[in-house]
mmCIF file with all atom_site columns, C-alpha atoms in Angstrom:
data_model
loop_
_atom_site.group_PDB
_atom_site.id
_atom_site.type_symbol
_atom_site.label_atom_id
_atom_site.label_alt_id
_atom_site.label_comp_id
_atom_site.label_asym_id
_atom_site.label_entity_id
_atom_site.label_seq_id
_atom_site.pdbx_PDB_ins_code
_atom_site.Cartn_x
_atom_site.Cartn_y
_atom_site.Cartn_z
_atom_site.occupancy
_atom_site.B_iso_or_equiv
_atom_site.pdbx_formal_charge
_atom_site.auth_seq_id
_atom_site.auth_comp_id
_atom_site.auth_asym_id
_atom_site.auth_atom_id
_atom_site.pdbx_PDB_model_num
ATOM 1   C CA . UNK N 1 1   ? 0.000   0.000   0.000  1.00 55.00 ? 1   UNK N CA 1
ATOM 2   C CA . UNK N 1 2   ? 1.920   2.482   -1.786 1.00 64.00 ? 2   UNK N CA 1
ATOM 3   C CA . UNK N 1 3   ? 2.214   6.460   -0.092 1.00 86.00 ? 3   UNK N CA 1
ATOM 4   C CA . UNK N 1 4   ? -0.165  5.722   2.670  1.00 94.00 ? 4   UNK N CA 1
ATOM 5   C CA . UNK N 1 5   ? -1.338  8.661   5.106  1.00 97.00 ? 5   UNK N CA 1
ATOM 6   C CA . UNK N 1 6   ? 0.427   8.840   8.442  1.00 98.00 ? 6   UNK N CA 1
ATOM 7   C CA . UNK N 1 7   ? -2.596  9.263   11.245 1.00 98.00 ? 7   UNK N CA 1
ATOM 8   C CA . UNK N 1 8   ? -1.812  9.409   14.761 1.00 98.00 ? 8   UNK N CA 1
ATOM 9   C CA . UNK N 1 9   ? -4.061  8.592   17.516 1.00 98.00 ? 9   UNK N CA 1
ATOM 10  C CA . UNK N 1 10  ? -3.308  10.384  20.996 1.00 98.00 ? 10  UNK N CA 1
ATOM 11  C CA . UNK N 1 11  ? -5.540  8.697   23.499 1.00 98.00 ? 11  UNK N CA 1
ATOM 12  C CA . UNK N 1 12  ? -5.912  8.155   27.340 1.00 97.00 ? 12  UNK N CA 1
ATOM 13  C CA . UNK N 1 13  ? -7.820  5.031   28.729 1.00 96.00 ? 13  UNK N CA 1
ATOM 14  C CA . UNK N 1 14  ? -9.824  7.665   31.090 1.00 93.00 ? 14  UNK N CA 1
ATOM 15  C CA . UNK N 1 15  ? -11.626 9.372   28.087 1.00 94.00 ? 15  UNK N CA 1
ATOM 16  C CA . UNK N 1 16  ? -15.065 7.170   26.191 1.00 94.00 ? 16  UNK N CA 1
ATOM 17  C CA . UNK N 1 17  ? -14.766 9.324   23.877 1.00 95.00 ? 17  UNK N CA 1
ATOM 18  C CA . UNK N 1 18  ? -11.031 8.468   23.069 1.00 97.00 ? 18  UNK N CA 1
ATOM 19  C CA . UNK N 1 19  ? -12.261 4.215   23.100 1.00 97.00 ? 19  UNK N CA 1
ATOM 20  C CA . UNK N 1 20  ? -15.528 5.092   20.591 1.00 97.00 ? 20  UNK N CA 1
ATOM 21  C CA . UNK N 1 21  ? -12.083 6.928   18.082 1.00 97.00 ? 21  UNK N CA 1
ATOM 22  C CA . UNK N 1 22  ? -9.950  4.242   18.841 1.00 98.00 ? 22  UNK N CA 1
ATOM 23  C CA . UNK N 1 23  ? -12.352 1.480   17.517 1.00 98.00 ? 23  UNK N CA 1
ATOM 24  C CA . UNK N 1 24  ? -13.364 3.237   14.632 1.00 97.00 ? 24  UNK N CA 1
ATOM 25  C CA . UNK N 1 25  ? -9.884  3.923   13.237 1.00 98.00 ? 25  UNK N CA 1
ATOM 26  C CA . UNK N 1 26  ? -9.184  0.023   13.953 1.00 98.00 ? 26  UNK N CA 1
ATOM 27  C CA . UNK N 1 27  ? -11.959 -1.227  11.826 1.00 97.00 ? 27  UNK N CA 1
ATOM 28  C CA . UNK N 1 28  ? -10.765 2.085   9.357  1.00 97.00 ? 28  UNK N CA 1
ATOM 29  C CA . UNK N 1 29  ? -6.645  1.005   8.862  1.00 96.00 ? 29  UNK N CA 1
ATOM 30  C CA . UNK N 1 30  ? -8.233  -2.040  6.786  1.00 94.00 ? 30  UNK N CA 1
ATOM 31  C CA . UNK N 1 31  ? -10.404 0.175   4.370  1.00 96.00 ? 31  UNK N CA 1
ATOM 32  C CA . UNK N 1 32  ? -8.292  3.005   4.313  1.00 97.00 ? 32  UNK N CA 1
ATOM 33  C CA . UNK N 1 33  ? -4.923  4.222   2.866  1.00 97.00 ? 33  UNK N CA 1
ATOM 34  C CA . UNK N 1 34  ? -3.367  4.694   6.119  1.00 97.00 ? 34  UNK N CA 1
ATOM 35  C CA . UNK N 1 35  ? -0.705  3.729   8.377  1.00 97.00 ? 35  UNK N CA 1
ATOM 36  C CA . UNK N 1 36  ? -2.129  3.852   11.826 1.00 98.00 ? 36  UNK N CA 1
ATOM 37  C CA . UNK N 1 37  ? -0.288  4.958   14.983 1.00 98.00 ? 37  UNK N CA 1
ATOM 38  C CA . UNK N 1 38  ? -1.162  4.643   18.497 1.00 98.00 ? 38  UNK N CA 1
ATOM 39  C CA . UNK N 1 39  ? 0.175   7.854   20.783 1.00 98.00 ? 39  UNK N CA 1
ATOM 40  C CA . UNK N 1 40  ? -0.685  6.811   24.651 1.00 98.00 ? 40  UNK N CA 1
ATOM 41  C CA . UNK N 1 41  ? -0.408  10.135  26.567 1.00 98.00 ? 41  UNK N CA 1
ATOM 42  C CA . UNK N 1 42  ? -1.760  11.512  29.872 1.00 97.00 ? 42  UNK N CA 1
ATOM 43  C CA . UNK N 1 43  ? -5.274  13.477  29.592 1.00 96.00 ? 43  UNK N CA 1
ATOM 44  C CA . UNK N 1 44  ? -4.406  15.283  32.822 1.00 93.00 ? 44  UNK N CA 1
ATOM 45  C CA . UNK N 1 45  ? -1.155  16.748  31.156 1.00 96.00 ? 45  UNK N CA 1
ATOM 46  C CA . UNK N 1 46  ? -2.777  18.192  28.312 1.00 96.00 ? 46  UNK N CA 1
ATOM 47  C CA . UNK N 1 47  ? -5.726  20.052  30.881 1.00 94.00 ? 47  UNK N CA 1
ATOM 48  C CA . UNK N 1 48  ? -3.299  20.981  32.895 1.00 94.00 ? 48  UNK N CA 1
ATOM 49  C CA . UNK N 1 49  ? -0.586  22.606  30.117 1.00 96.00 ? 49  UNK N CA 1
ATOM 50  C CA . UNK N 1 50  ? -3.687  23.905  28.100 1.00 95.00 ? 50  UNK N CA 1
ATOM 51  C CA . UNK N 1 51  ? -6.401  25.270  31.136 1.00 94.00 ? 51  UNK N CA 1
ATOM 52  C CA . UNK N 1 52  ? -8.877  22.761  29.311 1.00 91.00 ? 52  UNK N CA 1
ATOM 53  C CA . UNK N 1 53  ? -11.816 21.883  32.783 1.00 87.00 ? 53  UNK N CA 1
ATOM 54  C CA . UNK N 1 54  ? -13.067 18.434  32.496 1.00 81.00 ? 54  UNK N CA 1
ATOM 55  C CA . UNK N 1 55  ? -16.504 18.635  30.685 1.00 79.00 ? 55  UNK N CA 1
ATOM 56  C CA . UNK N 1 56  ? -18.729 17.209  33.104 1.00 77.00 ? 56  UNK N CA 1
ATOM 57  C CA . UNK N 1 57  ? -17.644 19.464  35.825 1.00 80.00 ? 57  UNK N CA 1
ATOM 58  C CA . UNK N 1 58  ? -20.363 22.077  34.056 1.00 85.00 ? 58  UNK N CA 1
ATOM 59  C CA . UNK N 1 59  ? -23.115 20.216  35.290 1.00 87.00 ? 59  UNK N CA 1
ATOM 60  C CA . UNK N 1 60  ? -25.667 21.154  32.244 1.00 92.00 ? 60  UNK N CA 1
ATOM 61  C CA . UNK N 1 61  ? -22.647 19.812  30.155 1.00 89.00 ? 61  UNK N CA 1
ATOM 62  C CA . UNK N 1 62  ? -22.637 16.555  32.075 1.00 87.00 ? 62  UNK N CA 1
ATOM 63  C CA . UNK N 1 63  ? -26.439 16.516  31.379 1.00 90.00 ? 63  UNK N CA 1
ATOM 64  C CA . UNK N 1 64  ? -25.584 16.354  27.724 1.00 93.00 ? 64  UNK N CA 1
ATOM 65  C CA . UNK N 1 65  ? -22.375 14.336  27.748 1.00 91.00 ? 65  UNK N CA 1
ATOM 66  C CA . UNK N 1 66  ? -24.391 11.226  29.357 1.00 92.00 ? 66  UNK N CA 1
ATOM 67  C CA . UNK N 1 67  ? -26.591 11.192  26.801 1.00 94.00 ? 67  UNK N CA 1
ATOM 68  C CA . UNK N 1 68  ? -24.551 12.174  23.688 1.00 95.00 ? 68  UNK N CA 1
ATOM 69  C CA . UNK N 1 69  ? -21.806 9.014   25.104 1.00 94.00 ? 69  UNK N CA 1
ATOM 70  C CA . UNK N 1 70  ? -24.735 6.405   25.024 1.00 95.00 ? 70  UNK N CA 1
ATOM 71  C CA . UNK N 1 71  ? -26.018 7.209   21.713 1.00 96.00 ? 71  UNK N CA 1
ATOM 72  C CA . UNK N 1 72  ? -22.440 7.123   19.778 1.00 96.00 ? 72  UNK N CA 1
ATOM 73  C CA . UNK N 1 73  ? -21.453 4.377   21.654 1.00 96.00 ? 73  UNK N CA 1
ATOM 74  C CA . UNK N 1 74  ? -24.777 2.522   20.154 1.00 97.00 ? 74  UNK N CA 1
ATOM 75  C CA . UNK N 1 75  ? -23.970 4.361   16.706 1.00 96.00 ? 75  UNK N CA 1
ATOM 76  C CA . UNK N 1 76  ? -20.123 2.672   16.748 1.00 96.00 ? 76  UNK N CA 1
ATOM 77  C CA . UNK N 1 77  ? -21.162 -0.058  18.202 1.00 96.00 ? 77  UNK N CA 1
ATOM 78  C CA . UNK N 1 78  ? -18.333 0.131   21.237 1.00 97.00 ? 78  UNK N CA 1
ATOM 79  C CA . UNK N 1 79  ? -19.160 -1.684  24.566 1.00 96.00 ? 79  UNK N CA 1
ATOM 80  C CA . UNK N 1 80  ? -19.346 1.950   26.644 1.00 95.00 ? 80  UNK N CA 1
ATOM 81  C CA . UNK N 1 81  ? -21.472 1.440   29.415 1.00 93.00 ? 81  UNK N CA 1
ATOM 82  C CA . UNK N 1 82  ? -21.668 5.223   31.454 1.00 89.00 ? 82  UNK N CA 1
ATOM 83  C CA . UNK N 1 83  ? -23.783 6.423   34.433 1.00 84.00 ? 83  UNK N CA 1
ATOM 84  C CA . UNK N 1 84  ? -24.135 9.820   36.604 1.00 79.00 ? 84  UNK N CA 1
ATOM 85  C CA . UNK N 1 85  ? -21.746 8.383   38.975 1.00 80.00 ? 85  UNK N CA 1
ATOM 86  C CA . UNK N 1 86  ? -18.969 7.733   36.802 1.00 80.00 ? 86  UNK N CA 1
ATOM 87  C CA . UNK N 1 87  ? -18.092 11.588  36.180 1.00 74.00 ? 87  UNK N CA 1
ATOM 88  C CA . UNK N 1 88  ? -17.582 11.514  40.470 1.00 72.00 ? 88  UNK N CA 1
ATOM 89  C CA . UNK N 1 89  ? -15.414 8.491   40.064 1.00 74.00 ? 89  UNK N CA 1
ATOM 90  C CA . UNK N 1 90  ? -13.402 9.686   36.732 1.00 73.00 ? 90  UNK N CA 1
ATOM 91  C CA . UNK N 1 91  ? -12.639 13.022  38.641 1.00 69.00 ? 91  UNK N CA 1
ATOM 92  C CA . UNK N 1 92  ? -11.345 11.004  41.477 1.00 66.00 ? 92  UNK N CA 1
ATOM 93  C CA . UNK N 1 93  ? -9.108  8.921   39.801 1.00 75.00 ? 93  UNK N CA 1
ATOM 94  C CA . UNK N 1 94  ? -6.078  9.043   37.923 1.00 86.00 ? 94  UNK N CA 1
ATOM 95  C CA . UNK N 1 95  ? -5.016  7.404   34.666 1.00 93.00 ? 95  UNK N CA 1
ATOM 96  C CA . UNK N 1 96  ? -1.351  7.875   34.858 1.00 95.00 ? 96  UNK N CA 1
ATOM 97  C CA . UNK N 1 97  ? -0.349  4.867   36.224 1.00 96.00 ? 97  UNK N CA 1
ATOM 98  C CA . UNK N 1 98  ? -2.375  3.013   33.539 1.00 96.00 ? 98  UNK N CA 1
ATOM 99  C CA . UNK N 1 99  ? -0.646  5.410   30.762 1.00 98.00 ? 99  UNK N CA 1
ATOM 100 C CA . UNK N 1 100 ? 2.445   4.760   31.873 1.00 98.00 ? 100 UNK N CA 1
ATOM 101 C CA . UNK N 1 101 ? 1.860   0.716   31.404 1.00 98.00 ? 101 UNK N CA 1
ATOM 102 C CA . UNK N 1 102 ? 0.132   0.903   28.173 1.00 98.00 ? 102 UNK N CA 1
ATOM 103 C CA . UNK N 1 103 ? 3.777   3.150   27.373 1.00 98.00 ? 103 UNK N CA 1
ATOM 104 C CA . UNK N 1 104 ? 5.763   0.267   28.691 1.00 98.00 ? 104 UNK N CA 1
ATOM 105 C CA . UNK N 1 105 ? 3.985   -2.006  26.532 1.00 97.00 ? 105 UNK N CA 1
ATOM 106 C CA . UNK N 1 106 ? 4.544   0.426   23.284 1.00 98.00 ? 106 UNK N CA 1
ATOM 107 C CA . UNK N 1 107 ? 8.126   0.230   24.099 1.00 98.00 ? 107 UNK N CA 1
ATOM 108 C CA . UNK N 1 108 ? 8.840   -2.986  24.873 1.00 97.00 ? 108 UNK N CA 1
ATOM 109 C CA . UNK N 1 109 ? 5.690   -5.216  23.074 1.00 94.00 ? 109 UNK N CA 1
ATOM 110 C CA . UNK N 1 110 ? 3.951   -2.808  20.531 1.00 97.00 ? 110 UNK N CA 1
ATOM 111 C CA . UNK N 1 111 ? 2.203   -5.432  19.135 1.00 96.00 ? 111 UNK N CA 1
ATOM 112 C CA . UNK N 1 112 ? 0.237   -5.591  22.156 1.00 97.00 ? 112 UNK N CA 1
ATOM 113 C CA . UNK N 1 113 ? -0.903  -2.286  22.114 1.00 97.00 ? 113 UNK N CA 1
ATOM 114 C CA . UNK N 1 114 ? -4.114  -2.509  20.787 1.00 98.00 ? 114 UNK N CA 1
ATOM 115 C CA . UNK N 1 115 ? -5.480  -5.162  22.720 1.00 97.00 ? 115 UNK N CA 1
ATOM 116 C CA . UNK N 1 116 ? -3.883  -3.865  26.152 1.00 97.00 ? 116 UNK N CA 1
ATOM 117 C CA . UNK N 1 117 ? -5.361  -0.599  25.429 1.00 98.00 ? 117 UNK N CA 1
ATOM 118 C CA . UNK N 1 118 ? -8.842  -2.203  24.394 1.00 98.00 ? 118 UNK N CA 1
ATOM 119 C CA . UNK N 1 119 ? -8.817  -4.420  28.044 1.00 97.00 ? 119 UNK N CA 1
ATOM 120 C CA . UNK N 1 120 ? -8.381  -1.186  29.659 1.00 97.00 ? 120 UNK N CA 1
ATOM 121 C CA . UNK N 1 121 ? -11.276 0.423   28.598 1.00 97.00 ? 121 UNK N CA 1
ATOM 122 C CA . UNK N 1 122 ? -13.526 -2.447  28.481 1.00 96.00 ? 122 UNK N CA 1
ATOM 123 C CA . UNK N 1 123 ? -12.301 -2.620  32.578 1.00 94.00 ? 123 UNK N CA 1
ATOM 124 C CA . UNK N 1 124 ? -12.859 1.094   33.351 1.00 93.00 ? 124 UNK N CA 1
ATOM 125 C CA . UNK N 1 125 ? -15.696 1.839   31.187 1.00 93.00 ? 125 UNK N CA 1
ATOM 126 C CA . UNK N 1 126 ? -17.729 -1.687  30.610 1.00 93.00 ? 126 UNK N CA 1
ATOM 127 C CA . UNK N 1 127 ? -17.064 -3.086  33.995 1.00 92.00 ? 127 UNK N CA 1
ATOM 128 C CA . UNK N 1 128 ? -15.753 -0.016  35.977 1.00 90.00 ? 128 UNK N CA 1
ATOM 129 C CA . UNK N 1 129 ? -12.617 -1.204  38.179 1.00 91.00 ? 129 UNK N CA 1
ATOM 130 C CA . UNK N 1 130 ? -10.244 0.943   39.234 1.00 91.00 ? 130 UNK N CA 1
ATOM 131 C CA . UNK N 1 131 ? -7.638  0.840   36.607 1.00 93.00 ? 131 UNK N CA 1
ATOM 132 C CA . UNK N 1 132 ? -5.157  2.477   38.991 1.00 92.00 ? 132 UNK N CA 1
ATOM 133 C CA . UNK N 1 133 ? -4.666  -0.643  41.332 1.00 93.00 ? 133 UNK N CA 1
ATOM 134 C CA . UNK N 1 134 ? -1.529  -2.684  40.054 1.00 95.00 ? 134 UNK N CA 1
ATOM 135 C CA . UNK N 1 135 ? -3.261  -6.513  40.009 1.00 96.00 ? 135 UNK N CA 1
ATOM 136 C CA . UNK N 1 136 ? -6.089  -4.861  37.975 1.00 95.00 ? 136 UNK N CA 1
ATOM 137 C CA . UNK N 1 137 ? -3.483  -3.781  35.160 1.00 96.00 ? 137 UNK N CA 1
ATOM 138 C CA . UNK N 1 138 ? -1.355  -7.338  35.810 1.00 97.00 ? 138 UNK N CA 1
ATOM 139 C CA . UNK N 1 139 ? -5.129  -8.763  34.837 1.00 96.00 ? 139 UNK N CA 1
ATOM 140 C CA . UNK N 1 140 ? -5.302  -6.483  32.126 1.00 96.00 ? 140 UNK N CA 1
ATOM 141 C CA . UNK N 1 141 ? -2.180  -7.596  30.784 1.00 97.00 ? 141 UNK N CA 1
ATOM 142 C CA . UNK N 1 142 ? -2.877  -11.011 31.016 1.00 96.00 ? 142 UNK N CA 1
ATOM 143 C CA . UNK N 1 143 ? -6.070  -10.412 29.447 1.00 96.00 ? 143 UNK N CA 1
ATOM 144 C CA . UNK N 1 144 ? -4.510  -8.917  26.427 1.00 96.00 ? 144 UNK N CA 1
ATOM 145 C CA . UNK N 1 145 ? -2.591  -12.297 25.779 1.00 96.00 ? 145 UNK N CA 1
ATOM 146 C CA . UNK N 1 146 ? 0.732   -11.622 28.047 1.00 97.00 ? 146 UNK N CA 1
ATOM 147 C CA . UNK N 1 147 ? 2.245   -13.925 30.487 1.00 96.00 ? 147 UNK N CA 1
ATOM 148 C CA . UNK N 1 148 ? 2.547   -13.467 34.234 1.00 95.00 ? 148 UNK N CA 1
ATOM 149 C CA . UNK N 1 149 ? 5.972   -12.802 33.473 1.00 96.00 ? 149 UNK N CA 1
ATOM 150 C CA . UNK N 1 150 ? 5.762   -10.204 31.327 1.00 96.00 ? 150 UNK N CA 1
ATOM 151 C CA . UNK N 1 151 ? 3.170   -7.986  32.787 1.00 96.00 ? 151 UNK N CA 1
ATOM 152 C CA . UNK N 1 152 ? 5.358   -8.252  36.454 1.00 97.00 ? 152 UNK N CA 1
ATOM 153 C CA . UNK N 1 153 ? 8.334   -6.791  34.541 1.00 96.00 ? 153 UNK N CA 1
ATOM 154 C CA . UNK N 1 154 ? 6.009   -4.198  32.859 1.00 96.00 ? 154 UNK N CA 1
ATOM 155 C CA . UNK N 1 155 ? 4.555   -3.383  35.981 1.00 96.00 ? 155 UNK N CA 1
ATOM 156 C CA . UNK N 1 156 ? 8.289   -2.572  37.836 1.00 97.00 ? 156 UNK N CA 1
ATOM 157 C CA . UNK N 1 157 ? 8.899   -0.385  34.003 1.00 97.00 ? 157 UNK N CA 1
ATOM 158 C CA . UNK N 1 158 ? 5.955   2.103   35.440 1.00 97.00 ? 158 UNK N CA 1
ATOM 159 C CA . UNK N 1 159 ? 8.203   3.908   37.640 1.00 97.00 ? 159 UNK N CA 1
ATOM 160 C CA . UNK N 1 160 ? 10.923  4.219   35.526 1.00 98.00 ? 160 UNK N CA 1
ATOM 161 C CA . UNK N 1 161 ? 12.397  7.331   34.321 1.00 98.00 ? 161 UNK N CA 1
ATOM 162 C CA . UNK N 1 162 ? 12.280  6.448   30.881 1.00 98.00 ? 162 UNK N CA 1
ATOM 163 C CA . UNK N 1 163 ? 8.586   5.234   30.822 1.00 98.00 ? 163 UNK N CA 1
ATOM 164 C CA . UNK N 1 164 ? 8.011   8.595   32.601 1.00 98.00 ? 164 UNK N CA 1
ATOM 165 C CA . UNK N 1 165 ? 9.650   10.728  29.806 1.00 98.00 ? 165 UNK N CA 1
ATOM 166 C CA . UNK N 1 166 ? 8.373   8.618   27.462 1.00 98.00 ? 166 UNK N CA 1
ATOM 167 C CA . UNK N 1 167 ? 4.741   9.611   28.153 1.00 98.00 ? 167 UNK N CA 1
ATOM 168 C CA . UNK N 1 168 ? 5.630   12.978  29.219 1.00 98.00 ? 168 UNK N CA 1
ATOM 169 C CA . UNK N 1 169 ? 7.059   13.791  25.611 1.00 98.00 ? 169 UNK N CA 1
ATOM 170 C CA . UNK N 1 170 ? 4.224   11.819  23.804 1.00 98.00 ? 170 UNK N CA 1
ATOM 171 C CA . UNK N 1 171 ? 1.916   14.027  25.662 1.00 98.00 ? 171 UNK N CA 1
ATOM 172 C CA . UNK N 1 172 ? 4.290   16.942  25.101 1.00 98.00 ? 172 UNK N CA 1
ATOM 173 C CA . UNK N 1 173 ? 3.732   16.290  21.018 1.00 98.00 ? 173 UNK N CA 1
ATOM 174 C CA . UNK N 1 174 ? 0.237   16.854  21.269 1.00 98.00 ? 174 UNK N CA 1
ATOM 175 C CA . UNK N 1 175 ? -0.140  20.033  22.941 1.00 98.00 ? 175 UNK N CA 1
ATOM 176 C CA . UNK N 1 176 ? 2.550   21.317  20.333 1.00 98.00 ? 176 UNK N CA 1
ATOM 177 C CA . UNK N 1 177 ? 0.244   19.729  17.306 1.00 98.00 ? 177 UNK N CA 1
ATOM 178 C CA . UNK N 1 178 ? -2.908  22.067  18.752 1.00 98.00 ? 178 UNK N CA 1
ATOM 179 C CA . UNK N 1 179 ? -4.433  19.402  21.624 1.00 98.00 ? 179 UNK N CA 1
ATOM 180 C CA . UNK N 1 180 ? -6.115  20.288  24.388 1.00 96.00 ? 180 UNK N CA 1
ATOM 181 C CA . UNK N 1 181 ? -8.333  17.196  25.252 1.00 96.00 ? 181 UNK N CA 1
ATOM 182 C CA . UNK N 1 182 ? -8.843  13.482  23.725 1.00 96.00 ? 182 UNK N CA 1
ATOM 183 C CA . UNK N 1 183 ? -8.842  11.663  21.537 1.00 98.00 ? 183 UNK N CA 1
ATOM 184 C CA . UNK N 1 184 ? -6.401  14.120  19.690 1.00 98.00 ? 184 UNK N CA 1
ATOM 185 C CA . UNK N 1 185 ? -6.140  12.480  15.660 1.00 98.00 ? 185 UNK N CA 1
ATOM 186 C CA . UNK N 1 186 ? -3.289  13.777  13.665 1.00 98.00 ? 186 UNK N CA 1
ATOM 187 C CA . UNK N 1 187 ? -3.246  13.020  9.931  1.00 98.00 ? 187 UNK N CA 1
ATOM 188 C CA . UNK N 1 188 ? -0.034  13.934  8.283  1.00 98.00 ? 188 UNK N CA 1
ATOM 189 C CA . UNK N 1 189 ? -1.160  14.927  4.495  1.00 96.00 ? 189 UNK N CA 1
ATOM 190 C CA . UNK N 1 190 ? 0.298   16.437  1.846  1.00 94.00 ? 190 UNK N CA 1
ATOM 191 C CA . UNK N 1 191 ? 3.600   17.669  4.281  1.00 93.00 ? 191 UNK N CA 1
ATOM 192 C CA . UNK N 1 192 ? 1.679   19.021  7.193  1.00 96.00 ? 192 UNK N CA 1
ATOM 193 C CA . UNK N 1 193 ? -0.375  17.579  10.269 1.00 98.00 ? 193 UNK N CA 1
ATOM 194 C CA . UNK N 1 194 ? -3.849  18.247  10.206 1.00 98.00 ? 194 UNK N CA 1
ATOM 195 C CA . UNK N 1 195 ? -5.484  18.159  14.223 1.00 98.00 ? 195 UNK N CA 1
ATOM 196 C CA . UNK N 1 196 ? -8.944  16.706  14.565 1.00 98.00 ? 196 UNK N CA 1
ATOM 197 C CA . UNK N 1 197 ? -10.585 16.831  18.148 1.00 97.00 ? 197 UNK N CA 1
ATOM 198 C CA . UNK N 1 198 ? -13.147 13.987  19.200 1.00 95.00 ? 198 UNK N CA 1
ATOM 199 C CA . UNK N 1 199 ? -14.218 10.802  17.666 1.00 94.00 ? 199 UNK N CA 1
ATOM 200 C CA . UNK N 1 200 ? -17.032 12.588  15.745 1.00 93.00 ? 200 UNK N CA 1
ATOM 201 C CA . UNK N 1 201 ? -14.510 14.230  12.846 1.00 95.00 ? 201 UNK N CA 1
ATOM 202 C CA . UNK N 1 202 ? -13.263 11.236  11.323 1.00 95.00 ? 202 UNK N CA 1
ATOM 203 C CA . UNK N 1 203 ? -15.847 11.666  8.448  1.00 96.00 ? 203 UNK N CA 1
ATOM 204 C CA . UNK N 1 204 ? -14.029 14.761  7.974  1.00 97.00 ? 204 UNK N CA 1
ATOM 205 C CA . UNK N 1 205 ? -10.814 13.355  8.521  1.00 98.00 ? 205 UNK N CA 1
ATOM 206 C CA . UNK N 1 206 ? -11.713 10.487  5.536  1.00 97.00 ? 206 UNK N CA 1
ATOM 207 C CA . UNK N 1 207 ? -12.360 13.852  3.475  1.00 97.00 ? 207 UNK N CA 1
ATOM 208 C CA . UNK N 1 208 ? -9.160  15.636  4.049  1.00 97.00 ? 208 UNK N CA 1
ATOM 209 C CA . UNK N 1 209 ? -6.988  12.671  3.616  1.00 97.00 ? 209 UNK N CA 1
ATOM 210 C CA . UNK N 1 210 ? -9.138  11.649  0.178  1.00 96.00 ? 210 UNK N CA 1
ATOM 211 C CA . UNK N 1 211 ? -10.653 8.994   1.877  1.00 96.00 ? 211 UNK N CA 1
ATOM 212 C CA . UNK N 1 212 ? -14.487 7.511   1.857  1.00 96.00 ? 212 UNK N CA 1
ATOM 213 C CA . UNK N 1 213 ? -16.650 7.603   5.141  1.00 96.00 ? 213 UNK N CA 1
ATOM 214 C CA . UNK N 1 214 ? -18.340 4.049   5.132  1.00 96.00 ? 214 UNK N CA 1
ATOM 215 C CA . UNK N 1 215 ? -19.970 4.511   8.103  1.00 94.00 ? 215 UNK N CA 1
ATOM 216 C CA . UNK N 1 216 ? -19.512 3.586   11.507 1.00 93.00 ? 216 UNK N CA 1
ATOM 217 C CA . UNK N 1 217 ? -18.812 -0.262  10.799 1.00 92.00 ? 217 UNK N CA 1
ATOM 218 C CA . UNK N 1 218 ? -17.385 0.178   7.300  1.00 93.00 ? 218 UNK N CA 1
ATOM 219 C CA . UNK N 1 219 ? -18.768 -2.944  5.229  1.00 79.00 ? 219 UNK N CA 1
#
């Protein structure tokens, strides 16, 4: 597949919206000309560095976002199963830990990536554990088809320095491509990066890059 389009995928395991963009461009780098590339970076980084407010702490916002999640997860046909309570239990916990092991496993076992990073949502959002608790991301792990041994050793890479760097600069990239929230897609056409916010412009990615919009479940 001759001069296909770079897209990049920045994504945090804390974000539905960032699962219901992740699934779609997985069924799309079969149909499409592209080379896709998974980005793990930390949500809280890019609020922070960009004064972005998560959206469900304006409650008429949160009113919307409960009901707008449901419908395009139905629509993309992605497992997300959401409630009141989980905006109370998002805001309480943090993702980083999780980032950091879905970076170990992009530098050390890429080829796991996608299912790790699948097993993580389907845990937070579909059966909502706490991600954050180590024997919850060694089940993870095993879950996405790694041995006992491997997921220990991934574990003990969290608190490394260079899994640390490695997310912080991955996160780093997307606030200098124009993020400030997830999923962040990047599609590098004709010499530049063009930023699309949200799993809802990938119609209008497929447009930019030359590409057809088949629908959700492209046939």
């Amino acid at each position: 597949r001759m001069g296909r389009t770079l897209v990049e995928l920045f994504y945090d395991v804390v974000s539905p919206y960032s699962w219901l963009g992740f699934e779609v461009l997985c069924r799309y780098q079969h149909v499409w000309n592209i080379e896709l590339r998974f980005r793990p970076a930390f949500l809280g980084g890019i609020m922070q560095a960009t004064g972005n407010k998560p959206p469900a702490m304006l409650p008429k916002r949160a009113e919307y976002l409960l009901k707008d999640i449901k419908r395009m997860a139905k629509y993309y046909q992605v497992p997300v199963q959401i409630s009141e309570n989980d905006f109370q239990r998002i805001l309480g916990k943090s993702s980083l830990g999780a980032m950091r092991f879905i970076t170990a496993i992009d530098m050390t076992e890429p080829r796991y990536l996608e299912p790790l990073s699948r097993e993580f949502w389907i845990r937070f959002w579909s059966q909502h554990e706490d991600i954050s608790q180590p024997e919850n991301m060694l089940a993870v792990a095993r879950q996405a088809g790694l041995s006992s041994e491997v997921a220990q050793k991934l574990l003990e890479m969290v608190s490394s320095p260079a899994v640390k760097n490695r997310l912080k600069e991955t996160t780093e990239e997307a606030i200098q491509y124009g993020a400030f929230g997830m999923p962040a897609v990047v599609a590098h056409f004709n010499g530049e990066p063009h930023l699309f916010f949200g799993s809802d412009r990938l119609e209008l990615l497929g447009s930019v890059i030359g590409e057809k919009w088949l629908g959700p479940v492209p046939s």
